[in-house]
mmCIF file of C-alpha atoms in Angstrom:
data_model
loop_
_atom_site.group_PDB
_atom_site.id
_atom_site.type_symbol
_atom_site.label_atom_id
_atom_site.label_comp_id
_atom_site.label_asym_id
_atom_site.label_seq_id
_atom_site.Cartn_x
_atom_site.Cartn_y
_atom_site.Cartn_z
ATOM 1 C CA MET A 146 56.295 84.270 50.684
ATOM 2 C CA GLU A 147 58.935 87.094 49.448
ATOM 3 C CA GLN A 148 59.718 87.386 45.739
ATOM 4 C CA LYS A 149 63.477 89.806 44.379
ATOM 5 C CA ILE A 150 63.391 93.693 43.937
ATOM 6 C CA SER A 151 61.387 94.150 41.153
ATOM 7 C CA PHE A 152 62.014 97.709 39.469
ATOM 8 C CA ASP A 153 58.975 97.811 37.272
ATOM 9 C CA ILE A 154 57.265 100.516 39.519
ATOM 10 C CA PRO A 155 55.409 102.936 37.636
ATOM 11 C CA TYR A 156 55.654 106.577 38.396
ATOM 12 C CA ILE A 157 55.833 110.396 36.421
ATOM 13 C CA ARG A 158 57.737 113.146 37.034
ATOM 14 C CA LEU A 159 54.995 117.076 36.327
ATOM 15 C CA ARG A 160 56.656 120.245 37.014
ATOM 16 C CA PHE A 161 54.219 122.964 37.978
ATOM 17 C CA ARG A 162 55.650 126.724 36.914
ATOM 18 C CA SER A 163 53.309 128.725 39.880
ATOM 19 C CA GLU A 164 52.900 133.142 39.583
ATOM 20 C CA ILE A 165 53.718 134.991 42.325
ATOM 21 C CA LEU A 166 50.651 137.318 43.989
ATOM 22 C CA ALA A 167 52.064 139.783 45.601
ATOM 23 C CA ASP A 168 55.593 140.911 46.352
ATOM 24 C CA THR A 169 56.430 138.829 48.853
ATOM 25 C CA GLY A 170 58.544 136.343 51.289
ATOM 26 C CA MET A 171 59.269 132.434 50.686
ATOM 27 C CA PRO A 172 61.282 130.168 53.747
ATOM 28 C CA ALA A 173 64.615 129.126 51.788
ATOM 29 C CA ALA A 174 63.300 125.767 52.558
ATOM 30 C CA LYS A 175 60.919 125.746 49.929
ATOM 31 C CA THR A 176 60.696 121.713 49.144
ATOM 32 C CA ALA A 177 59.890 121.545 52.988
ATOM 33 C CA ALA A 178 57.063 124.405 53.280
ATOM 34 C CA LEU A 179 55.666 122.839 50.372
ATOM 35 C CA ARG A 180 55.240 119.715 52.053
ATOM 36 C CA GLY A 181 53.759 120.616 55.177
ATOM 37 C CA GLY A 182 50.674 122.658 53.518
ATOM 38 C CA MET A 183 50.290 120.219 51.378
ATOM 39 C CA GLY A 184 49.403 118.518 53.786
ATOM 40 C CA GLU A 185 47.657 121.479 55.840
ATOM 41 C CA MET A 186 45.045 121.453 52.435
ATOM 42 C CA LEU A 187 44.993 117.466 52.371
ATOM 43 C CA LEU A 188 43.891 117.942 56.015
ATOM 44 C CA ARG A 189 40.978 121.021 55.349
ATOM 45 C CA GLN A 190 39.130 119.592 52.069
ATOM 46 C CA ASN A 191 39.775 115.494 53.686
ATOM 47 C CA CYS A 192 38.909 115.045 56.692
ATOM 48 C CA VAL A 193 35.343 114.046 57.975
ATOM 49 C CA MET A 194 36.993 112.772 61.220
ATOM 50 C CA ASP A 195 37.926 116.383 63.457
ATOM 51 C CA ARG A 196 41.779 114.954 62.583
ATOM 52 C CA LYS A 197 41.444 111.996 64.862
ATOM 53 C CA CYS A 198 43.394 109.599 63.422
ATOM 54 C CA GLU A 199 43.515 107.030 65.949
ATOM 55 C CA ASP A 200 39.285 106.606 66.432
ATOM 56 C CA CYS A 201 38.905 106.918 62.846
ATOM 57 C CA GLN A 202 37.303 104.656 61.687
ATOM 58 C CA PHE A 203 37.447 105.133 57.750
ATOM 59 C CA SER A 204 41.109 104.992 58.253
ATOM 60 C CA LYS A 205 41.695 102.179 54.401
ATOM 61 C CA ALA A 206 40.212 104.685 52.476
ATOM 62 C CA CYS A 207 40.794 108.077 54.394
ATOM 63 C CA VAL A 208 42.152 110.521 51.456
ATOM 64 C CA VAL A 209 44.892 111.928 53.357
ATOM 65 C CA GLY A 210 46.572 108.071 54.085
ATOM 66 C CA HIS A 211 46.668 107.728 50.577
ATOM 67 C CA THR A 212 48.438 110.794 49.527
ATOM 68 C CA PHE A 213 50.128 112.595 52.249
ATOM 69 C CA TYR A 214 51.105 109.167 53.699
ATOM 70 C CA SER A 215 50.798 105.855 51.798
ATOM 71 C CA TYR A 216 49.322 102.947 52.947
ATOM 72 C CA MET A 217 50.807 99.696 53.438
ATOM 73 C CA GLU A 218 48.667 97.407 54.285
ATOM 74 C CA LYS A 219 52.334 95.169 54.372
ATOM 75 C CA LYS A 220 55.505 96.710 55.233
ATOM 76 C CA PRO A 221 59.120 95.960 55.603
ATOM 77 C CA ALA A 222 60.110 95.073 59.195
ATOM 78 C CA TYR A 223 62.189 98.979 59.746
ATOM 79 C CA VAL A 224 59.328 101.142 58.683
ATOM 80 C CA THR A 225 57.195 101.983 62.195
ATOM 81 C CA GLY A 226 55.425 104.620 61.276
ATOM 82 C CA PRO A 227 53.401 105.936 58.775
ATOM 83 C CA GLU A 228 55.728 106.642 55.752
ATOM 84 C CA SER A 229 55.241 109.222 52.734
ATOM 85 C CA VAL A 230 56.983 107.269 49.849
ATOM 86 C CA GLY A 231 54.406 107.413 47.173
ATOM 87 C CA TYR A 232 55.512 111.082 46.731
ATOM 88 C CA LEU A 233 58.124 113.734 46.113
ATOM 89 C CA ILE A 234 58.819 117.438 46.263
ATOM 90 C CA GLU A 235 61.641 118.621 44.725
ATOM 91 C CA CYS A 236 62.234 122.822 44.239
ATOM 92 C CA THR A 237 66.112 124.280 44.294
ATOM 93 C CA ASP A 238 65.141 127.681 44.111
ATOM 94 C CA ASN A 239 66.743 128.940 47.425
ATOM 95 C CA ARG A 240 65.515 132.474 46.778
ATOM 96 C CA THR A 241 63.636 134.128 49.777
ATOM 97 C CA LYS A 242 62.444 137.452 48.272
ATOM 98 C CA PHE A 243 59.827 137.567 45.398
ATOM 99 C CA ARG A 244 58.285 140.302 43.044
ATOM 100 C CA ARG A 245 54.744 139.865 42.436
ATOM 101 C CA GLY A 246 54.691 138.683 38.842
ATOM 102 C CA SER A 247 57.790 136.473 39.365
ATOM 103 C CA CYS A 248 57.301 132.170 38.927
ATOM 104 C CA PHE A 249 59.143 129.520 41.248
ATOM 105 C CA VAL A 250 59.134 126.358 39.906
ATOM 106 C CA PHE A 251 58.476 122.439 41.840
ATOM 107 C CA ASP A 252 58.716 119.184 41.059
ATOM 108 C CA LEU A 253 55.897 116.543 41.680
ATOM 109 C CA VAL A 254 56.936 112.952 41.382
ATOM 110 C CA LEU A 255 54.701 110.188 42.480
ATOM 111 C CA PHE A 256 55.008 106.372 42.435
ATOM 112 C CA GLY A 257 52.743 103.908 42.426
ATOM 113 C CA GLU A 258 48.863 103.944 43.323
ATOM 114 C CA SER A 259 49.760 107.551 44.896
ATOM 115 C CA ILE A 260 49.537 108.171 40.268
ATOM 116 C CA VAL A 261 45.586 108.192 40.817
ATOM 117 C CA PHE A 262 45.655 111.141 42.689
ATOM 118 C CA PHE A 263 46.940 114.032 40.877
ATOM 119 C CA ASN A 264 44.125 115.636 40.744
ATOM 120 C CA ILE A 265 43.759 115.352 44.754
ATOM 121 C CA TYR A 266 47.625 117.116 45.106
ATOM 122 C CA LEU A 267 46.818 119.792 42.265
ATOM 123 C CA GLN A 268 43.646 120.360 44.097
ATOM 124 C CA ALA A 269 45.811 120.479 48.107
ATOM 125 C CA PHE A 270 48.347 123.417 46.180
ATOM 126 C CA CYS A 271 46.079 125.139 44.185
ATOM 127 C CA GLN A 272 44.352 125.880 47.640
ATOM 128 C CA LEU A 273 47.999 126.410 49.037
ATOM 129 C CA GLY A 274 48.186 129.201 46.069
ATOM 130 C CA MET A 275 45.814 131.171 47.944
ATOM 131 C CA THR A 276 46.128 130.609 51.729
ATOM 132 C CA GLY A 277 50.235 131.323 51.495
ATOM 133 C CA LEU A 278 52.495 129.774 51.385
ATOM 134 C CA GLY A 279 55.535 130.534 53.987
ATOM 135 C CA ARG A 280 54.832 132.622 57.271
ATOM 136 C CA GLU A 281 54.741 135.836 55.435
ATOM 137 C CA LYS A 282 51.211 133.504 53.578
ATOM 138 C CA ALA A 283 53.502 134.234 50.354
ATOM 139 C CA ARG A 284 49.875 133.666 47.547
ATOM 140 C CA PHE A 285 50.941 132.645 44.357
ATOM 141 C CA HIS A 286 48.517 130.782 41.666
ATOM 142 C CA ILE A 287 49.976 127.647 39.126
ATOM 143 C CA LYS A 288 49.856 128.538 35.881
ATOM 144 C CA GLU A 289 50.716 125.115 33.968
ATOM 145 C CA VAL A 290 51.880 121.723 34.581
ATOM 146 C CA ARG A 291 54.174 119.872 32.000
ATOM 147 C CA ASN A 292 55.212 115.867 32.108
ATOM 148 C CA THR A 293 59.231 114.859 31.453
ATOM 149 C CA GLN A 294 58.562 115.513 27.529
ATOM 150 C CA GLY A 295 57.365 119.651 28.555
ATOM 151 C CA GLU A 296 53.745 118.013 27.392
ATOM 152 C CA LEU A 297 50.803 120.792 28.950
ATOM 153 C CA VAL A 298 49.348 118.128 31.578
ATOM 154 C CA VAL A 299 47.760 121.501 32.934
ATOM 155 C CA LYS A 300 47.127 125.205 31.325
ATOM 156 C CA GLU A 301 45.146 127.586 33.736
ATOM 157 C CA ASN A 302 42.005 125.670 34.742
ATOM 158 C CA GLU A 303 42.385 123.546 32.567
ATOM 159 C CA VAL A 304 43.188 119.289 32.797
ATOM 160 C CA ASP A 305 45.336 117.273 29.806
ATOM 161 C CA MET A 306 44.734 114.442 30.956
ATOM 162 C CA SER A 307 45.810 112.485 27.792
ATOM 163 C CA HIS A 308 49.399 113.733 28.667
ATOM 164 C CA TYR A 309 49.144 111.966 31.882
ATOM 165 C CA ARG A 310 52.223 110.411 30.362
ATOM 166 C CA VAL A 311 52.804 107.118 33.334
ATOM 167 C CA GLY A 312 56.784 106.275 32.604
ATOM 168 C CA LYS A 313 58.243 102.521 35.128
ATOM 169 C CA ILE A 314 61.387 102.879 36.920
ATOM 170 C CA SER A 315 62.393 100.249 34.915
ATOM 171 C CA ASP A 316 62.533 102.463 32.034
ATOM 172 C CA TYR A 317 64.214 105.214 33.578
ATOM 173 C CA ILE A 318 67.430 102.688 34.652
ATOM 174 C CA ARG A 319 67.287 101.429 31.544
ATOM 175 C CA ASP A 320 67.885 104.849 29.508
ATOM 176 C CA ARG A 321 69.421 105.723 32.389
ATOM 177 C CA ARG A 322 72.365 102.838 31.954
ATOM 178 C CA LYS A 323 72.894 103.545 28.661
ATOM 179 C CA GLU A 324 73.646 106.828 29.050
ATOM 180 C CA LEU A 325 76.725 106.119 31.969
ATOM 181 C CA LEU A 326 77.378 102.875 30.378
ATOM 182 C CA GLY A 327 79.154 105.027 27.626
ATOM 183 C CA GLY A 328 82.016 106.967 29.245
ATOM 184 C CA ASP A 329 84.463 106.476 31.046
ATOM 185 C CA GLY A 330 86.587 107.574 33.614
ATOM 186 C CA GLU A 331 85.372 107.486 37.498
ATOM 187 C CA TRP A 332 81.277 107.523 38.557
ATOM 188 C CA TRP A 333 80.263 110.036 40.907
ATOM 189 C CA LEU A 334 77.577 111.094 43.602
ATOM 190 C CA THR A 335 76.869 114.706 43.564
ATOM 191 C CA PHE A 336 74.079 115.132 46.387
ATOM 192 C CA THR A 337 72.516 118.661 45.734
ATOM 193 C CA THR A 338 69.807 117.957 49.266
ATOM 194 C CA PRO A 339 71.076 116.525 52.414
ATOM 195 C CA LEU A 340 72.041 112.856 52.818
ATOM 196 C CA SER A 341 70.159 111.812 57.012
ATOM 197 C CA MET A 342 71.411 108.268 56.931
ATOM 198 C CA LYS A 343 72.949 105.551 59.417
ATOM 199 C CA TYR A 344 75.769 103.424 59.147
ATOM 200 C CA GLN A 345 76.853 101.140 62.079
ATOM 201 C CA GLN A 346 74.054 103.097 63.704
ATOM 202 C CA GLU A 347 75.451 106.485 63.069
ATOM 203 C CA TYR A 348 74.319 108.957 61.636
ATOM 204 C CA MET A 349 76.859 109.362 58.246
ATOM 205 C CA SER A 350 79.176 112.242 58.300
ATOM 206 C CA CYS A 351 81.344 110.564 55.305
ATOM 207 C CA PHE A 352 80.142 108.995 52.798
ATOM 208 C CA TYR A 353 80.653 104.844 52.929
ATOM 209 C CA SER A 354 79.403 102.589 49.098
ATOM 210 C CA GLU A 355 77.484 100.245 51.377
ATOM 211 C CA ALA A 356 75.060 101.888 53.313
ATOM 212 C CA LEU A 357 74.408 104.314 49.547
ATOM 213 C CA VAL A 358 73.538 101.353 47.305
ATOM 214 C CA LYS A 359 71.380 99.585 50.637
ATOM 215 C CA GLY A 360 69.674 102.607 51.093
ATOM 216 C CA ALA A 361 69.034 102.680 47.555
ATOM 217 C CA ALA A 362 67.569 98.778 47.673
ATOM 218 C CA ARG A 363 65.760 99.590 50.385
ATOM 219 C CA ARG A 364 63.534 102.677 49.281
ATOM 220 C CA VAL A 365 62.560 100.541 45.689
ATOM 221 C CA GLN A 366 62.113 97.761 48.657
ATOM 222 C CA MET A 367 59.422 100.240 50.177
ATOM 223 C CA LEU A 368 58.068 101.379 47.112
ATOM 224 C CA ASP A 369 57.534 97.182 46.000
ATOM 225 C CA PHE A 370 56.101 97.187 49.464
ATOM 226 C CA TYR A 371 53.462 100.150 48.680
ATOM 227 C CA MET A 372 52.627 97.888 45.454
ATOM 228 C CA GLY A 373 52.047 95.122 47.416
ATOM 229 C CA THR A 374 54.873 93.552 46.445
ATOM 230 C CA GLU A 375 56.695 91.805 49.870
ATOM 231 C CA ALA A 376 60.389 91.774 47.964
ATOM 232 C CA ALA A 377 64.068 91.443 49.855
ATOM 233 C CA VAL A 378 66.647 93.597 49.710
ATOM 234 C CA PRO A 379 69.599 91.092 48.719
ATOM 235 C CA GLU A 380 72.491 90.831 49.755
ATOM 236 C CA LEU A 381 75.028 91.962 47.477
ATOM 237 C CA PRO A 382 78.854 90.853 47.211
ATOM 238 C CA HIS A 383 80.787 94.196 45.984
ATOM 239 C CA TYR A 384 80.206 97.300 46.967
ATOM 240 C CA PRO A 385 81.968 100.412 44.432
ATOM 241 C CA ASP A 386 86.334 101.367 46.253
ATOM 242 C CA ILE A 387 85.318 105.150 47.037
ATOM 243 C CA VAL A 388 88.180 107.230 46.188
ATOM 244 C CA GLY A 389 87.878 110.895 47.708
ATOM 245 C CA GLN A 390 84.729 112.931 48.531
ATOM 246 C CA THR A 391 83.572 116.202 50.005
ATOM 247 C CA ALA A 392 80.769 116.278 52.582
ATOM 248 C CA ALA A 393 79.773 119.057 54.643
ATOM 249 C CA TRP A 394 76.748 119.613 56.961
ATOM 250 C CA GLU A 395 73.763 121.500 55.973
ATOM 251 C CA THR A 396 70.620 121.885 57.870
ATOM 252 C CA VAL A 397 67.136 122.822 56.437
ATOM 253 C CA LYS A 398 64.734 124.400 59.477
ATOM 254 C CA ARG A 399 60.387 124.254 58.975
ATOM 255 C CA TYR A 400 57.953 124.634 61.040
ATOM 256 C CA SER A 401 55.396 121.321 62.202
ATOM 257 C CA ALA A 402 51.769 121.983 61.845
ATOM 258 C CA THR A 403 50.973 118.757 63.465
ATOM 259 C CA LYS A 404 53.184 119.350 66.296
ATOM 260 C CA ASP A 405 53.799 122.868 65.955
ATOM 261 C CA MET A 406 57.110 123.603 66.693
ATOM 262 C CA HIS A 407 59.609 123.911 64.432
ATOM 263 C CA MET A 408 62.130 121.929 63.849
ATOM 264 C CA THR A 409 66.013 121.982 62.356
ATOM 265 C CA LEU A 410 66.771 118.260 59.906
ATOM 266 C CA ARG A 411 70.237 117.754 59.779
ATOM 267 C CA GLY A 412 72.178 115.619 56.980
ATOM 268 C CA ILE A 413 75.232 115.857 54.813
ATOM 269 C CA VAL A 414 76.446 117.300 51.105
ATOM 270 C CA GLY A 415 79.052 116.527 48.788
ATOM 271 C CA ALA A 416 80.634 114.510 46.159
ATOM 272 C CA VAL A 417 81.453 111.126 46.252
ATOM 273 C CA SER A 418 83.961 109.254 43.777
ATOM 274 C CA PHE A 419 84.401 105.383 42.795
ATOM 275 C CA ARG A 420 86.970 103.746 41.006
ATOM 276 C CA ASP A 421 84.558 101.020 39.373
ATOM 277 C CA MET A 422 80.710 100.456 39.955
ATOM 278 C CA PRO A 423 80.085 96.572 40.474
ATOM 279 C CA GLU A 424 76.675 95.899 37.630
ATOM 280 C CA GLU A 425 74.525 94.096 40.501
ATOM 281 C CA CYS A 426 74.545 98.084 42.314
ATOM 282 C CA LEU A 427 74.121 100.740 39.309
ATOM 283 C CA ASP A 428 70.202 99.634 39.082
ATOM 284 C CA TYR A 429 69.611 99.885 42.689
ATOM 285 C CA LEU A 430 71.972 103.309 42.634
ATOM 286 C CA ILE A 431 69.891 104.919 38.967
ATOM 287 C CA ALA A 432 66.956 104.271 40.714
ATOM 288 C CA GLY A 433 67.796 106.425 43.248
ATOM 289 C CA GLU A 434 68.308 109.097 41.555
ATOM 290 C CA LEU A 435 64.709 108.936 41.178
ATOM 291 C CA THR A 436 63.456 108.117 44.443
ATOM 292 C CA HIS A 437 65.458 109.917 47.012
ATOM 293 C CA ILE A 438 66.955 108.025 49.891
ATOM 294 C CA GLY A 439 67.928 108.575 53.966
ATOM 295 C CA ARG A 440 65.410 109.263 55.926
ATOM 296 C CA ASN A 441 62.713 112.737 55.128
ATOM 297 C CA THR A 442 62.615 111.868 51.365
ATOM 298 C CA SER A 443 59.467 113.793 51.539
ATOM 299 C CA PHE A 444 60.794 116.719 53.220
ATOM 300 C CA GLY A 445 63.632 116.880 49.922
ATOM 301 C CA PHE A 446 66.504 115.028 51.168
ATOM 302 C CA GLY A 447 68.180 112.835 50.173
ATOM 303 C CA LYS A 448 68.482 113.668 45.907
ATOM 304 C CA TYR A 449 71.503 113.644 43.758
ATOM 305 C CA THR A 450 72.656 112.892 40.643
ATOM 306 C CA ILE A 451 75.229 110.431 39.519
ATOM 307 C CA SER A 452 77.565 110.960 36.310
ATOM 308 C CA ARG A 453 80.420 110.196 34.409
ATOM 309 C CA GLU A 454 82.304 113.544 34.030
ATOM 310 C CA GLY A 455 83.587 114.280 36.983
ATOM 311 C CA LYS A 456 87.159 116.429 36.998
ATOM 312 C CA GLU A 457 84.668 119.471 38.315
ATOM 313 C CA HIS A 458 84.941 117.375 41.048
ATOM 314 C CA ARG A 459 88.367 116.631 41.597
ATOM 315 C CA GLY A 460 89.043 119.928 43.672
ATOM 316 C CA HIS A 461 86.128 118.647 46.528
ATOM 317 C CA GLU A 462 88.328 115.694 47.373
#
């Protein structure tokens, strides 16, 4: 029997600081490259069936199935293939040229049961650093990993799990509500990575409030299913009224080692402002800050922030 959506979903955000080992070039779209490279390392280190997933008798226990993908006993009806709902990689560094000794930073966000596989992810990124990232095989060394409080979880080759502090999405919502409801004026959602989402069976070229709220709710629903709860997305009576927006297409090019082909992913970036924010919509949109929304979230898509400080956006209207 389906239950109401629950926000009591465990998560942890970790910041990786990595040092470049030689002068090199790197992809601008590092999130997609890191995700693809991580998947390749997971397969090299853990696959026992020569990557023949369709014939694998160990699928329920597969490490790759529990880390690169997110194994779910049951799924929402709209999920038709393997999903990577248990983790996100975030990297906003678009530089393509690096000198030896310089650093780049990326975040790994883990949800639900993926949290227990941290050392598997860590090993994959360490191996990727030795193998190299992107076309030029840029080699790097993970110097440290910190939690959101700035405490060291990893320093060089030492792991301190006492600083591996797991929170809940409900806690994040509570804290962000206090910040946002303490402000005034219009509400703003600013997309810092492309949003790829359908509305009325067409990919959106501008923002629609109903699509944004429902997209955020579906993302939480998927995490509930991942945690073993068959949650239903509620029908909401009201959605926030849009008073201004800007939207522009942005493309991300990536190489798929699995399909051995180059791919182009597309979505819209920009900002949208609302006159009001119905109480029943706010929690879902706050959760979406953590989970991202829409398609291709495992490649970094659908990341946004909510603010009440919209004056700097008025030129976009």
